[in-house]
Tab-separated table of C-alpha atoms in Angstrom:
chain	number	residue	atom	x	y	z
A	1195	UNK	CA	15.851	45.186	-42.043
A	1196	UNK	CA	12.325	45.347	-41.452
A	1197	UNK	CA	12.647	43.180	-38.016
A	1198	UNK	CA	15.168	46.008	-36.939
A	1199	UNK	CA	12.797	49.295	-38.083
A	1200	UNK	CA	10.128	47.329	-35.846
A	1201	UNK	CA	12.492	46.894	-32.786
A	1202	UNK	CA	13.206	50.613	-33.554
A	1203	UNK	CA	9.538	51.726	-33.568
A	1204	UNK	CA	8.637	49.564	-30.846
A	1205	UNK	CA	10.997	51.117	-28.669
A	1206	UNK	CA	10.200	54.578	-29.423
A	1207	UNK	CA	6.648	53.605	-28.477
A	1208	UNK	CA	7.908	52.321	-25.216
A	1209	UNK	CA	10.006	55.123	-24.865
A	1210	UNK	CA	7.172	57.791	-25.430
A	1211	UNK	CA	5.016	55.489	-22.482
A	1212	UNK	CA	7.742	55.213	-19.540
A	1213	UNK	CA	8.031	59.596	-20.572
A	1214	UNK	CA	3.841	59.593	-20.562
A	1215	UNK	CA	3.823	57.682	-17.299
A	1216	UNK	CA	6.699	60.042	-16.179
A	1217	UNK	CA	5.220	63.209	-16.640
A	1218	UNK	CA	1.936	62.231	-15.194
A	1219	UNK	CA	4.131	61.391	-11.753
A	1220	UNK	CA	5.995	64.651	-11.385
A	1221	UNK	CA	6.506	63.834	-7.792
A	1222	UNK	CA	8.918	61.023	-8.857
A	1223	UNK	CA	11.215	63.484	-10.713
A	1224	UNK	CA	10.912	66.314	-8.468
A	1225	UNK	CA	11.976	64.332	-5.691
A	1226	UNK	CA	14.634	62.526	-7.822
A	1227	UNK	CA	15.969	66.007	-8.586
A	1228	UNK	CA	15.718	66.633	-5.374
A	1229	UNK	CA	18.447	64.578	-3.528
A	1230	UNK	CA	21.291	65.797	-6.210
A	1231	UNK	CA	20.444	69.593	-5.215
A	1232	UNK	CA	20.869	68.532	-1.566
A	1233	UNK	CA	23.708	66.346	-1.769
A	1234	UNK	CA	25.498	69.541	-4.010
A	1235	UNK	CA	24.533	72.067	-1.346
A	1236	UNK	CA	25.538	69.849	1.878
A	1237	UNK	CA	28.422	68.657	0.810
A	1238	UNK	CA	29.867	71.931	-0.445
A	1239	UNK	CA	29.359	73.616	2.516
A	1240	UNK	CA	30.415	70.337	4.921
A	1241	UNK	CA	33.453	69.669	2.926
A	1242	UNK	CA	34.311	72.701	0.857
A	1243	UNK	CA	36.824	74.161	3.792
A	1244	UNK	CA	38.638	71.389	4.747
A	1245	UNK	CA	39.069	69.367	1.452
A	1246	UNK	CA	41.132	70.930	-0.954
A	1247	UNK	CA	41.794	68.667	-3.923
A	1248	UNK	CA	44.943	68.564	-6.217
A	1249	UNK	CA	44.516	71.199	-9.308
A	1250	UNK	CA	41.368	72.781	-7.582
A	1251	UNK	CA	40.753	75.987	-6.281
A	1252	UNK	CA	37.564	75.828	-5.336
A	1253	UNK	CA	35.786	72.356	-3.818
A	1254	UNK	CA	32.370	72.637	-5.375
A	1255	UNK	CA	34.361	72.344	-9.426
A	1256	UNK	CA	35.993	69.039	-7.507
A	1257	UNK	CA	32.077	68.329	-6.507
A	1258	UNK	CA	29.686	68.824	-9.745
A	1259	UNK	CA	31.010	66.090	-11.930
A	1260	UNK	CA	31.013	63.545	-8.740
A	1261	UNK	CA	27.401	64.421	-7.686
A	1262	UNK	CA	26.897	63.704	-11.602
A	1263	UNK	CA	28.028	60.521	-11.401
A	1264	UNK	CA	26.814	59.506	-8.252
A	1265	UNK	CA	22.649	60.839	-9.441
A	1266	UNK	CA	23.729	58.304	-12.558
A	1267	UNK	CA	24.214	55.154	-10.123
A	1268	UNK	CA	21.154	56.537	-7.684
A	1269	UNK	CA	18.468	56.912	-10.521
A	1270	UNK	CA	19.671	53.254	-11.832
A	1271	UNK	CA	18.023	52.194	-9.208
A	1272	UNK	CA	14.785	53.355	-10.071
A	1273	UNK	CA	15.293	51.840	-13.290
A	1274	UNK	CA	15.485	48.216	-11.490
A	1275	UNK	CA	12.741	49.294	-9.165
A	1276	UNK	CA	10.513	50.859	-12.126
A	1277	UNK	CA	11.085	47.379	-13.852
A	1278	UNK	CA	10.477	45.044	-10.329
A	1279	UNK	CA	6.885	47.138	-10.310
A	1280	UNK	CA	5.982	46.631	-13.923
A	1281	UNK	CA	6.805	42.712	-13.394
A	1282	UNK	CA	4.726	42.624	-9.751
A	1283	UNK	CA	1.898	44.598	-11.128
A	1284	UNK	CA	1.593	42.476	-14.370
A	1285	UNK	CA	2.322	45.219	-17.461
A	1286	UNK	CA	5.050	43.179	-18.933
A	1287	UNK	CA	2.989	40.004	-19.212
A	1288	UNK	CA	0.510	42.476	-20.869
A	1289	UNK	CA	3.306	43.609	-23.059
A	1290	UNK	CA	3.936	40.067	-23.915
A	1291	UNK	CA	0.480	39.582	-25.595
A	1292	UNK	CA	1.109	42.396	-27.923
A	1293	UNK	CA	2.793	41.883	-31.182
A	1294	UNK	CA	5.895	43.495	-30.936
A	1295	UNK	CA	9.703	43.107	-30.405
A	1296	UNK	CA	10.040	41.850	-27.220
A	1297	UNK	CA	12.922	43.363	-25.503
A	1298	UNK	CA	11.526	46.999	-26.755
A	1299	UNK	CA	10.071	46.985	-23.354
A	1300	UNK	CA	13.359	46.737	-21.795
A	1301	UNK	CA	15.195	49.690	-24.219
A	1302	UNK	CA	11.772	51.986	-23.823
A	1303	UNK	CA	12.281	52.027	-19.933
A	1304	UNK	CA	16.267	52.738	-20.099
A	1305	UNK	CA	15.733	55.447	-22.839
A	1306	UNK	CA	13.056	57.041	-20.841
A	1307	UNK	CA	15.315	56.745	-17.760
A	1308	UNK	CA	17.922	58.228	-19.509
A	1309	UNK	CA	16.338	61.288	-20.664
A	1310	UNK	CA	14.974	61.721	-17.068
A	1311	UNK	CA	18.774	61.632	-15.703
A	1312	UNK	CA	19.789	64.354	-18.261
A	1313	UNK	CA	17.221	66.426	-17.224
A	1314	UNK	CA	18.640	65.959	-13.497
A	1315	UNK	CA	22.427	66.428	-14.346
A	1316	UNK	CA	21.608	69.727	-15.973
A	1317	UNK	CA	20.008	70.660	-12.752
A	1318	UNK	CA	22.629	70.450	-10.780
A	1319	UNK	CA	24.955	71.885	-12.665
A	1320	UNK	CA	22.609	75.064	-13.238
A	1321	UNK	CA	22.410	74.822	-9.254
A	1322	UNK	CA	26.443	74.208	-9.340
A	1323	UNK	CA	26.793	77.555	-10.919
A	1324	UNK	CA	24.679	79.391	-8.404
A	1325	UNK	CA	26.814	78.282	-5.844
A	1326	UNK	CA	30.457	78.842	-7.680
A	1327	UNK	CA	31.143	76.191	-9.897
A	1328	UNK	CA	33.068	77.639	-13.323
A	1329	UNK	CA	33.972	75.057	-16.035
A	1330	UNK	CA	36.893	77.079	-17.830
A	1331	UNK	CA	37.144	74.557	-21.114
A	1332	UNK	CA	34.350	75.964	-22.562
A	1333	UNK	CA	30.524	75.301	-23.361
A	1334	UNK	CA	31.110	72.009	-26.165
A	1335	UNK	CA	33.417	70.339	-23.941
A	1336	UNK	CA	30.748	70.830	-20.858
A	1337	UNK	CA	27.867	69.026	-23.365
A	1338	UNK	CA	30.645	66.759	-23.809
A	1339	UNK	CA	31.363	65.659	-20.296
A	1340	UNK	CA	27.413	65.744	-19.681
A	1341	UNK	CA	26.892	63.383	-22.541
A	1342	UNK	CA	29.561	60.944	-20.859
A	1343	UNK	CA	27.504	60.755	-17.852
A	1344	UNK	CA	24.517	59.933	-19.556
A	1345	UNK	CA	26.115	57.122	-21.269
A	1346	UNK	CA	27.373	55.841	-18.138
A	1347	UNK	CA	24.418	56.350	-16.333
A	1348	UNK	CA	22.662	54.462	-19.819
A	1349	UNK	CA	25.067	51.454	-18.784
A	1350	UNK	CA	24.092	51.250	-15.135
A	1351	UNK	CA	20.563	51.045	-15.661
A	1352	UNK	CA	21.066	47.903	-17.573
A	1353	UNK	CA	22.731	46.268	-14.650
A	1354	UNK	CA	19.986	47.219	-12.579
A	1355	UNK	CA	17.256	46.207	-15.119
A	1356	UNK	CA	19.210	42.410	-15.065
A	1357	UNK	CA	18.868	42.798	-11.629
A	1358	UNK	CA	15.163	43.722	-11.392
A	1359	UNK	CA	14.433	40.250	-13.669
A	1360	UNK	CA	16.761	38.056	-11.675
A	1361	UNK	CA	14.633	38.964	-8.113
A	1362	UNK	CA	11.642	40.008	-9.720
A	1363	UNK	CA	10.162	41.272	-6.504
A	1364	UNK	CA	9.864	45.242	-5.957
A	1365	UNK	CA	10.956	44.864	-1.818
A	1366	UNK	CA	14.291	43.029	-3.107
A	1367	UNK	CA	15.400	45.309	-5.832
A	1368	UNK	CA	15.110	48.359	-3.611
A	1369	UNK	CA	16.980	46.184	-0.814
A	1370	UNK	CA	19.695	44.565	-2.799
A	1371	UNK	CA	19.856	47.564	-5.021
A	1372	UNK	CA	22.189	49.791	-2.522
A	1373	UNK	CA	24.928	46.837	-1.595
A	1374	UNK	CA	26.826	47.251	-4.996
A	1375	UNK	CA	25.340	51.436	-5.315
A	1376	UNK	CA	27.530	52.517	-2.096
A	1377	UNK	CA	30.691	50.942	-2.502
A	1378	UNK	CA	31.369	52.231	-6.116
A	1379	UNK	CA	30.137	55.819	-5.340
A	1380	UNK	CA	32.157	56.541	-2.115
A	1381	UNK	CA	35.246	54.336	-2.454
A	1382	UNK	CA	36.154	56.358	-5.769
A	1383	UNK	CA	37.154	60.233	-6.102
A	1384	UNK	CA	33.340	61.202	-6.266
A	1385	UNK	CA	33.631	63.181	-2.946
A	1386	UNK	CA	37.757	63.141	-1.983
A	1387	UNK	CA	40.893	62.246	-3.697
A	1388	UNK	CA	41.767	58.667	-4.162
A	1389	UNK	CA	44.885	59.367	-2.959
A	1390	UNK	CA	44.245	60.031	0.912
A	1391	UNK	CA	42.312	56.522	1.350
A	1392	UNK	CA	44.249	53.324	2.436
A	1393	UNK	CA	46.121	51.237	0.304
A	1394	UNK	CA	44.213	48.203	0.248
A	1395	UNK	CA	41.295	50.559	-0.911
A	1396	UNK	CA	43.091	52.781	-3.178
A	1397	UNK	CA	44.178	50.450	-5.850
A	1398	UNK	CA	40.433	49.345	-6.604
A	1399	UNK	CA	38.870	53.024	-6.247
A	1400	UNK	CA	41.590	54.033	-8.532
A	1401	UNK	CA	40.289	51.960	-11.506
A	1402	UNK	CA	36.869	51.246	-10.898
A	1403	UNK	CA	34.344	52.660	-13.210
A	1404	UNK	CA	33.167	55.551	-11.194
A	1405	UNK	CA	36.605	57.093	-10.125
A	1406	UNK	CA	37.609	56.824	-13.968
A	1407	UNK	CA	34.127	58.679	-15.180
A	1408	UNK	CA	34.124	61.200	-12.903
A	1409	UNK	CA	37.777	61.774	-13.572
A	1410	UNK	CA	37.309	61.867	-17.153
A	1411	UNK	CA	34.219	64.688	-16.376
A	1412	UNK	CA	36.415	66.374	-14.547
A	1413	UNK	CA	38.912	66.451	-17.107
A	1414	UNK	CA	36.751	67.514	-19.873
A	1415	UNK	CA	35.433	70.665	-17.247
A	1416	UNK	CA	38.362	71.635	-16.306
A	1417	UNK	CA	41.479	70.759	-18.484
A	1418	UNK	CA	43.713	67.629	-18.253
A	1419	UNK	CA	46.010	69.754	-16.116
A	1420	UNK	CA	43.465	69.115	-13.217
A	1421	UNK	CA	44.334	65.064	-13.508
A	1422	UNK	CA	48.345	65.596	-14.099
A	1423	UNK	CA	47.816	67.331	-10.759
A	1424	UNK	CA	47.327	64.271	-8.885
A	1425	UNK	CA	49.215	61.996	-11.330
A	1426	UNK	CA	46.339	61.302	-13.797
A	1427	UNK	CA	46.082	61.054	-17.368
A	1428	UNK	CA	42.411	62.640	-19.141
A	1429	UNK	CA	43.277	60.598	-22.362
A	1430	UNK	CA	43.792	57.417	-20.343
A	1431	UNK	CA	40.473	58.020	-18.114
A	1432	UNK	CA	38.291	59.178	-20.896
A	1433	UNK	CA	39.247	55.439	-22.425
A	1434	UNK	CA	39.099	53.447	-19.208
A	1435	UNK	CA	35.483	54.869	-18.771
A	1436	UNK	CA	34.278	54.010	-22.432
A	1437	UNK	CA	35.679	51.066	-21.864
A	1438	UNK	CA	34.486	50.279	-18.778
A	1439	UNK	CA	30.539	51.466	-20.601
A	1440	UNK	CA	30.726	48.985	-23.201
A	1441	UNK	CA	31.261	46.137	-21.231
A	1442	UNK	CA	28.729	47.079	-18.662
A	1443	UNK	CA	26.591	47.948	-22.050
A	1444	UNK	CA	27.948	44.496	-23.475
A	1445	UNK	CA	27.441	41.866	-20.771
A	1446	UNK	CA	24.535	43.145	-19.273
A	1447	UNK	CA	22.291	44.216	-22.421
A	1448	UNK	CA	22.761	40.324	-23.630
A	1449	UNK	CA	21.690	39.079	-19.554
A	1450	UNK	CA	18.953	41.113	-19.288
A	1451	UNK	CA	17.661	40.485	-23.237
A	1452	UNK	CA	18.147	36.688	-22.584
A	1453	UNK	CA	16.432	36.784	-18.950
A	1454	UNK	CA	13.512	38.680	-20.103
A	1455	UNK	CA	12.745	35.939	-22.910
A	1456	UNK	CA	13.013	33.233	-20.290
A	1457	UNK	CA	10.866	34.739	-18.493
């Protein structure tokens, strides 16, 4: 009991030092907040009049929870890249030295991280509703959806951190950081249906664990009425993303935790 109140505090220490070193960078989260404002505006007005999704009215309500999403997987990679500089530049060894749990380090950075990408999802949906987008399910199940694309975007970072101790060099995180980023963001229904792409890509954007978080955000905006629409199931997505979060949570928690101590 007493090693796990230490872990605890030790990661709230860490926590309250990636938010220090966070704050005293405010160019880092303006332009991480940025991108998602840009990416909401652009693609609104590139797309908005010729894509009209099933159970949609209006593009940009198809749009919010996909931007979502897609800041969760981009701001992962400043996790891995946050972690590549901390190795390069020597602060973990220093962390090392100090008595305390070990793998705090790790948690302190991804809970830090975390609160950063809340603060960036609520930007763009403030921005979404500027520009038209109207949830109609009401304001808990809106905190609801947000709080599932935290905890995704929780999950991701730990990939990335595994990452970021397997290379351990800044220039190859931010290089090999982008090969598995695209393919999960834009072969799933972040920006378009899943239904208009080829077969041979549909059955794996279908089920991957993008498509099946922002469906279930969708779903939690709008109504399940917006998945029936295109044959979905909000129930079914909802438990294909959590499940799809625990094993990322699960397999990559343990890698990283047992990489860092080899280390």
């Amino acid at each position: 009991m007493n090693s796990l109140l230490s872990f605890f505090g030790d990661s709230l220490v860490m926590t309250r030092r990636n938010l220090l070193r966070l704050f005293r960078t405010p160019q880092v989260l303006v332009f991480s907040t940025i991108q998602p404002i840009l990416f909401v505006i652009l693609f609104d007005s590139v797309f908005g009049g010729s894509i009209t999704p099933p159970g949609f009215e209006n593009y940009i309500d198809f749009l919010v929870p996909g931007i979502m999403v897609q800041t969760a997987m981009f701001a992962s990679i400043n996790t891995g890249v946050g972690v590549a500089e901390d190795l390069e530049k020597g602060a973990i060894d220093r962390f090392r030295s100090l008595p305390m749990a070990r793998t705090a380090v790790l948690f302190g950075r991804t809970n830090a991280d975390g609160f950063r990408t809340l603060f960036v999802m609520t930007i763009v949906i403030c921005i979404g509703f500027l520009v038209g987008f109207r949830p109609t399910t009401g304001i808990l199940n809106l905190l609801t959806g947000l709080a599932l694309a935290v905890l995704f975007a929780n999950a991701i970072q730990w990939a990335f951190v595994f990452l970021a101790l397997m290379l351990r060099s800044l220039e190859a995180v931010q290089a090999a950081s982008f090969a598995p980023t695209f393919p999960l963001v834009f072969a799933a229904s972040t920006f378009a249906p899943v239904q208009n792409m080829p077969s041979w890509l549909k059955g794996f954007a279908e089920h991957q664990p993008v498509t099946v978080t922002v469906d279930s955000v969708r779903g939690l905006f709008f109504g399940s009425e917006v998945l029936e629409a295109s044959g979905g199931s909000l129930s079914s997505s909802i438990l294909m993303s959590l499940a799809w979060i625990a094993l990322i949570f699960a397999v990559f928690v343990s890698l990283s935790s047992w990489r860092f101590r080899r280390n």
